[in-house]
Amino acid sequence: MITGVNHLTLAVADLERAFDFYVDVLGCQPVARWSNGAYLTAGDTWLALVLDPSTQPLERGTYSHIAFSCPRQDFGALVEALRAAGCRAWSDNVTEGDSFYFQDSDGHQLEIHVGDLASRLAAMKQDPWDSFTFYED
């Protein structure tokens, strides 16, 4: 049985560019760095960036993505910083809570989101999607 997400690893074509983006634009905290990688934290989440010269920019093809939490008061400024950094939006938000869906320079699909699972479930109880089922204790 798993107990949670241990860490996320992203292959990157340019470690310096990726490191600067995740630290300077998203505000991740650097923990360690070496010639072909870096460890960062995003809140309590361990994020690894690993240099892989064969990495090609990903093209959008699925809804799979990594969502980062963002305080409501920081959301607007962070969206503007992401746009100023040249991040492309890849989807519009159609769910509860403010969200901005964007790609990093390697094409990883990311999201900043205001809210959490509790706020999402509360919204779903008010207006459930088709065939939505709640599993309660």
PDB file of C-alpha atoms in Angstrom:
ATOM      1  CA  MET A   1       0.000   0.000   0.000  1.00  0.00           C
ATOM      2  CA  ILE A   2       1.350   3.435  -0.890  1.00  0.00           C
ATOM      3  CA  THR A   3       1.299   6.226   1.658  1.00  0.00           C
ATOM      4  CA  GLY A   4       1.552   9.226  -0.648  1.00  0.00           C
ATOM      5  CA  VAL A   5       3.587  10.787  -3.416  1.00  0.00           C
ATOM      6  CA  ASN A   6       7.281  10.533  -2.558  1.00  0.00           C
ATOM      7  CA  HIS A   7       8.670  12.879  -5.215  1.00  0.00           C
ATOM      8  CA  LEU A   8       8.200  14.111  -8.765  1.00  0.00           C
ATOM      9  CA  THR A   9      11.018  13.935 -11.305  1.00  0.00           C
ATOM     10  CA  LEU A  10      11.020  16.009 -14.475  1.00  0.00           C
ATOM     11  CA  ALA A  11      13.471  15.421 -17.317  1.00  0.00           C
ATOM     12  CA  VAL A  12      14.755  18.753 -18.619  1.00  0.00           C
ATOM     13  CA  ALA A  13      16.787  19.730 -21.678  1.00  0.00           C
ATOM     14  CA  ASP A  14      18.483  22.718 -20.025  1.00  0.00           C
ATOM     15  CA  LEU A  15      19.089  22.398 -16.282  1.00  0.00           C
ATOM     16  CA  GLU A  16      20.013  26.059 -15.757  1.00  0.00           C
ATOM     17  CA  ARG A  17      16.864  27.296 -17.506  1.00  0.00           C
ATOM     18  CA  ALA A  18      14.625  24.822 -15.654  1.00  0.00           C
ATOM     19  CA  PHE A  19      16.263  25.560 -12.283  1.00  0.00           C
ATOM     20  CA  ASP A  20      15.824  29.300 -12.756  1.00  0.00           C
ATOM     21  CA  PHE A  21      12.175  28.857 -13.794  1.00  0.00           C
ATOM     22  CA  TYR A  22      11.198  26.612 -10.884  1.00  0.00           C
ATOM     23  CA  VAL A  23      13.088  28.721  -8.320  1.00  0.00           C
ATOM     24  CA  ASP A  24      12.706  32.285  -9.616  1.00  0.00           C
ATOM     25  CA  VAL A  25       9.263  32.153 -11.239  1.00  0.00           C
ATOM     26  CA  LEU A  26       7.393  29.438  -9.308  1.00  0.00           C
ATOM     27  CA  GLY A  27       9.170  30.024  -6.005  1.00  0.00           C
ATOM     28  CA  CYS A  28      10.342  26.459  -5.314  1.00  0.00           C
ATOM     29  CA  GLN A  29      13.104  26.197  -2.722  1.00  0.00           C
ATOM     30  CA  PRO A  30      16.467  24.810  -3.858  1.00  0.00           C
ATOM     31  CA  VAL A  31      17.797  22.006  -1.646  1.00  0.00           C
ATOM     32  CA  ALA A  32      20.712  20.490  -3.587  1.00  0.00           C
ATOM     33  CA  ARG A  33      22.245  20.735  -7.029  1.00  0.00           C
ATOM     34  CA  TRP A  34      24.828  18.801  -9.033  1.00  0.00           C
ATOM     35  CA  SER A  35      26.085  18.754 -12.613  1.00  0.00           C
ATOM     36  CA  ASN A  36      23.038  17.020 -14.099  1.00  0.00           C
ATOM     37  CA  GLY A  37      20.280  17.631 -11.589  1.00  0.00           C
ATOM     38  CA  ALA A  38      18.725  19.509  -8.725  1.00  0.00           C
ATOM     39  CA  TYR A  39      16.436  18.827  -5.804  1.00  0.00           C
ATOM     40  CA  LEU A  40      13.842  21.441  -4.925  1.00  0.00           C
ATOM     41  CA  THR A  41      10.851  21.593  -2.643  1.00  0.00           C
ATOM     42  CA  ALA A  42       7.418  22.983  -3.428  1.00  0.00           C
ATOM     43  CA  GLY A  43       5.877  23.174   0.026  1.00  0.00           C
ATOM     44  CA  ASP A  44       6.246  19.627   1.352  1.00  0.00           C
ATOM     45  CA  THR A  45       6.706  18.119  -2.109  1.00  0.00           C
ATOM     46  CA  TRP A  46      10.136  16.967  -3.260  1.00  0.00           C
ATOM     47  CA  LEU A  47      10.761  17.895  -6.887  1.00  0.00           C
ATOM     48  CA  ALA A  48      13.727  16.568  -8.860  1.00  0.00           C
ATOM     49  CA  LEU A  49      14.990  18.137 -12.082  1.00  0.00           C
ATOM     50  CA  VAL A  50      17.212  15.796 -14.076  1.00  0.00           C
ATOM     51  CA  LEU A  51      19.179  16.817 -17.148  1.00  0.00           C
ATOM     52  CA  ASP A  52      18.329  14.574 -20.083  1.00  0.00           C
ATOM     53  CA  PRO A  53      19.794  15.894 -23.352  1.00  0.00           C
ATOM     54  CA  SER A  54      17.365  13.725 -25.318  1.00  0.00           C
ATOM     55  CA  THR A  55      14.411  15.614 -23.831  1.00  0.00           C
ATOM     56  CA  GLN A  56      12.265  17.154 -26.522  1.00  0.00           C
ATOM     57  CA  PRO A  57       9.589  19.761 -25.749  1.00  0.00           C
ATOM     58  CA  LEU A  58       6.395  17.871 -25.011  1.00  0.00           C
ATOM     59  CA  GLU A  59       3.355  18.529 -27.124  1.00  0.00           C
ATOM     60  CA  ARG A  60       0.003  18.795 -25.447  1.00  0.00           C
ATOM     61  CA  GLY A  61      -1.878  15.586 -25.934  1.00  0.00           C
ATOM     62  CA  THR A  62      -3.546  14.673 -22.669  1.00  0.00           C
ATOM     63  CA  TYR A  63      -4.956  16.253 -19.545  1.00  0.00           C
ATOM     64  CA  SER A  64      -2.149  14.801 -17.395  1.00  0.00           C
ATOM     65  CA  HIS A  65      -0.433  17.534 -15.407  1.00  0.00           C
ATOM     66  CA  ILE A  66       1.135  18.534 -12.086  1.00  0.00           C
ATOM     67  CA  ALA A  67      -0.805  21.062 -10.018  1.00  0.00           C
ATOM     68  CA  PHE A  68       0.892  23.310  -7.476  1.00  0.00           C
ATOM     69  CA  SER A  69      -0.976  25.016  -4.645  1.00  0.00           C
ATOM     70  CA  CYS A  70      -1.029  28.792  -4.682  1.00  0.00           C
ATOM     71  CA  PRO A  71      -2.377  31.166  -2.007  1.00  0.00           C
ATOM     72  CA  ARG A  72      -5.324  33.221  -3.261  1.00  0.00           C
ATOM     73  CA  GLN A  73      -3.505  36.509  -2.598  1.00  0.00           C
ATOM     74  CA  ASP A  74      -0.541  35.444  -4.787  1.00  0.00           C
ATOM     75  CA  PHE A  75      -2.514  33.983  -7.701  1.00  0.00           C
ATOM     76  CA  GLY A  76      -2.801  37.066  -9.948  1.00  0.00           C
ATOM     77  CA  ALA A  77       0.831  38.089  -9.565  1.00  0.00           C
ATOM     78  CA  LEU A  78       2.027  34.540 -10.222  1.00  0.00           C
ATOM     79  CA  VAL A  79      -0.098  34.262 -13.377  1.00  0.00           C
ATOM     80  CA  GLU A  80       1.419  37.520 -14.614  1.00  0.00           C
ATOM     81  CA  ALA A  81       4.950  36.282 -13.797  1.00  0.00           C
ATOM     82  CA  LEU A  82       4.274  33.043 -15.697  1.00  0.00           C
ATOM     83  CA  ARG A  83       2.986  34.948 -18.721  1.00  0.00           C
ATOM     84  CA  ALA A  84       5.983  37.310 -18.569  1.00  0.00           C
ATOM     85  CA  ALA A  85       8.262  34.248 -18.504  1.00  0.00           C
ATOM     86  CA  GLY A  86       6.680  33.137 -21.784  1.00  0.00           C
ATOM     87  CA  CYS A  87       4.584  30.255 -20.422  1.00  0.00           C
ATOM     88  CA  ARG A  88       1.829  29.089 -22.774  1.00  0.00           C
ATOM     89  CA  ALA A  89      -1.618  28.280 -21.426  1.00  0.00           C
ATOM     90  CA  TRP A  90      -2.747  24.784 -22.449  1.00  0.00           C
ATOM     91  CA  SER A  91      -6.271  24.671 -20.987  1.00  0.00           C
ATOM     92  CA  ASP A  92      -8.949  26.875 -19.514  1.00  0.00           C
ATOM     93  CA  ASN A  93     -10.212  26.424 -15.983  1.00  0.00           C
ATOM     94  CA  VAL A  94     -13.686  24.897 -15.770  1.00  0.00           C
ATOM     95  CA  THR A  95     -13.590  23.680 -12.159  1.00  0.00           C
ATOM     96  CA  GLU A  96     -13.829  25.178  -8.691  1.00  0.00           C
ATOM     97  CA  GLY A  97     -11.043  27.486  -7.553  1.00  0.00           C
ATOM     98  CA  ASP A  98      -8.794  29.777  -9.541  1.00  0.00           C
ATOM     99  CA  SER A  99      -6.434  27.831 -11.787  1.00  0.00           C
ATOM    100  CA  PHE A 100      -3.944  28.653 -14.497  1.00  0.00           C
ATOM    101  CA  TYR A 101      -2.790  25.790 -16.724  1.00  0.00           C
ATOM    102  CA  PHE A 102       0.596  26.371 -18.367  1.00  0.00           C
ATOM    103  CA  GLN A 103       3.630  24.637 -19.841  1.00  0.00           C
ATOM    104  CA  ASP A 104       7.223  25.031 -18.725  1.00  0.00           C
ATOM    105  CA  SER A 105      10.024  25.351 -21.291  1.00  0.00           C
ATOM    106  CA  ASP A 106      10.243  21.553 -21.656  1.00  0.00           C
ATOM    107  CA  GLY A 107       6.512  21.300 -22.305  1.00  0.00           C
ATOM    108  CA  HIS A 108       5.581  19.769 -18.932  1.00  0.00           C
ATOM    109  CA  GLN A 109       1.946  20.570 -18.296  1.00  0.00           C
ATOM    110  CA  LEU A 110       1.551  22.358 -14.990  1.00  0.00           C
ATOM    111  CA  GLU A 111      -1.146  24.186 -13.064  1.00  0.00           C
ATOM    112  CA  ILE A 112      -1.274  26.647 -10.207  1.00  0.00           C
ATOM    113  CA  HIS A 113      -4.469  26.198  -8.220  1.00  0.00           C
ATOM    114  CA  VAL A 114      -6.197  28.038  -5.411  1.00  0.00           C
ATOM    115  CA  GLY A 115      -8.078  25.485  -3.330  1.00  0.00           C
ATOM    116  CA  ASP A 116      -7.688  21.931  -2.146  1.00  0.00           C
ATOM    117  CA  LEU A 117      -9.500  18.611  -2.172  1.00  0.00           C
ATOM    118  CA  ALA A 118     -11.916  19.765   0.549  1.00  0.00           C
ATOM    119  CA  SER A 119     -12.965  22.868  -1.410  1.00  0.00           C
ATOM    120  CA  ARG A 120     -13.337  20.793  -4.599  1.00  0.00           C
ATOM    121  CA  LEU A 121     -15.556  18.227  -2.845  1.00  0.00           C
ATOM    122  CA  ALA A 122     -17.678  20.961  -1.267  1.00  0.00           C
ATOM    123  CA  ALA A 123     -18.253  22.455  -4.719  1.00  0.00           C
ATOM    124  CA  MET A 124     -19.053  19.023  -6.149  1.00  0.00           C
ATOM    125  CA  LYS A 125     -21.667  18.411  -3.440  1.00  0.00           C
ATOM    126  CA  GLN A 126     -23.340  21.670  -4.482  1.00  0.00           C
ATOM    127  CA  ASP A 127     -23.250  20.873  -8.217  1.00  0.00           C
ATOM    128  CA  PRO A 128     -22.081  17.293  -8.878  1.00  0.00           C
ATOM    129  CA  TRP A 129     -20.784  16.166 -12.249  1.00  0.00           C
ATOM    130  CA  ASP A 130     -22.627  13.391 -14.038  1.00  0.00           C
ATOM    131  CA  SER A 131     -22.300  10.067 -12.146  1.00  0.00           C
ATOM    132  CA  PHE A 132     -20.135  11.640  -9.412  1.00  0.00           C
ATOM    133  CA  THR A 133     -19.967   9.291  -6.393  1.00  0.00           C
ATOM    134  CA  PHE A 134     -18.739  10.243  -2.907  1.00  0.00           C
ATOM    135  CA  TYR A 135     -17.009   7.652  -0.750  1.00  0.00           C
ATOM    136  CA  GLU A 136     -17.438   8.767   2.829  1.00  0.00           C
ATOM    137  CA  ASP A 137     -16.186   7.180   6.034  1.00  0.00           C
TER     138      ASP A 137
END
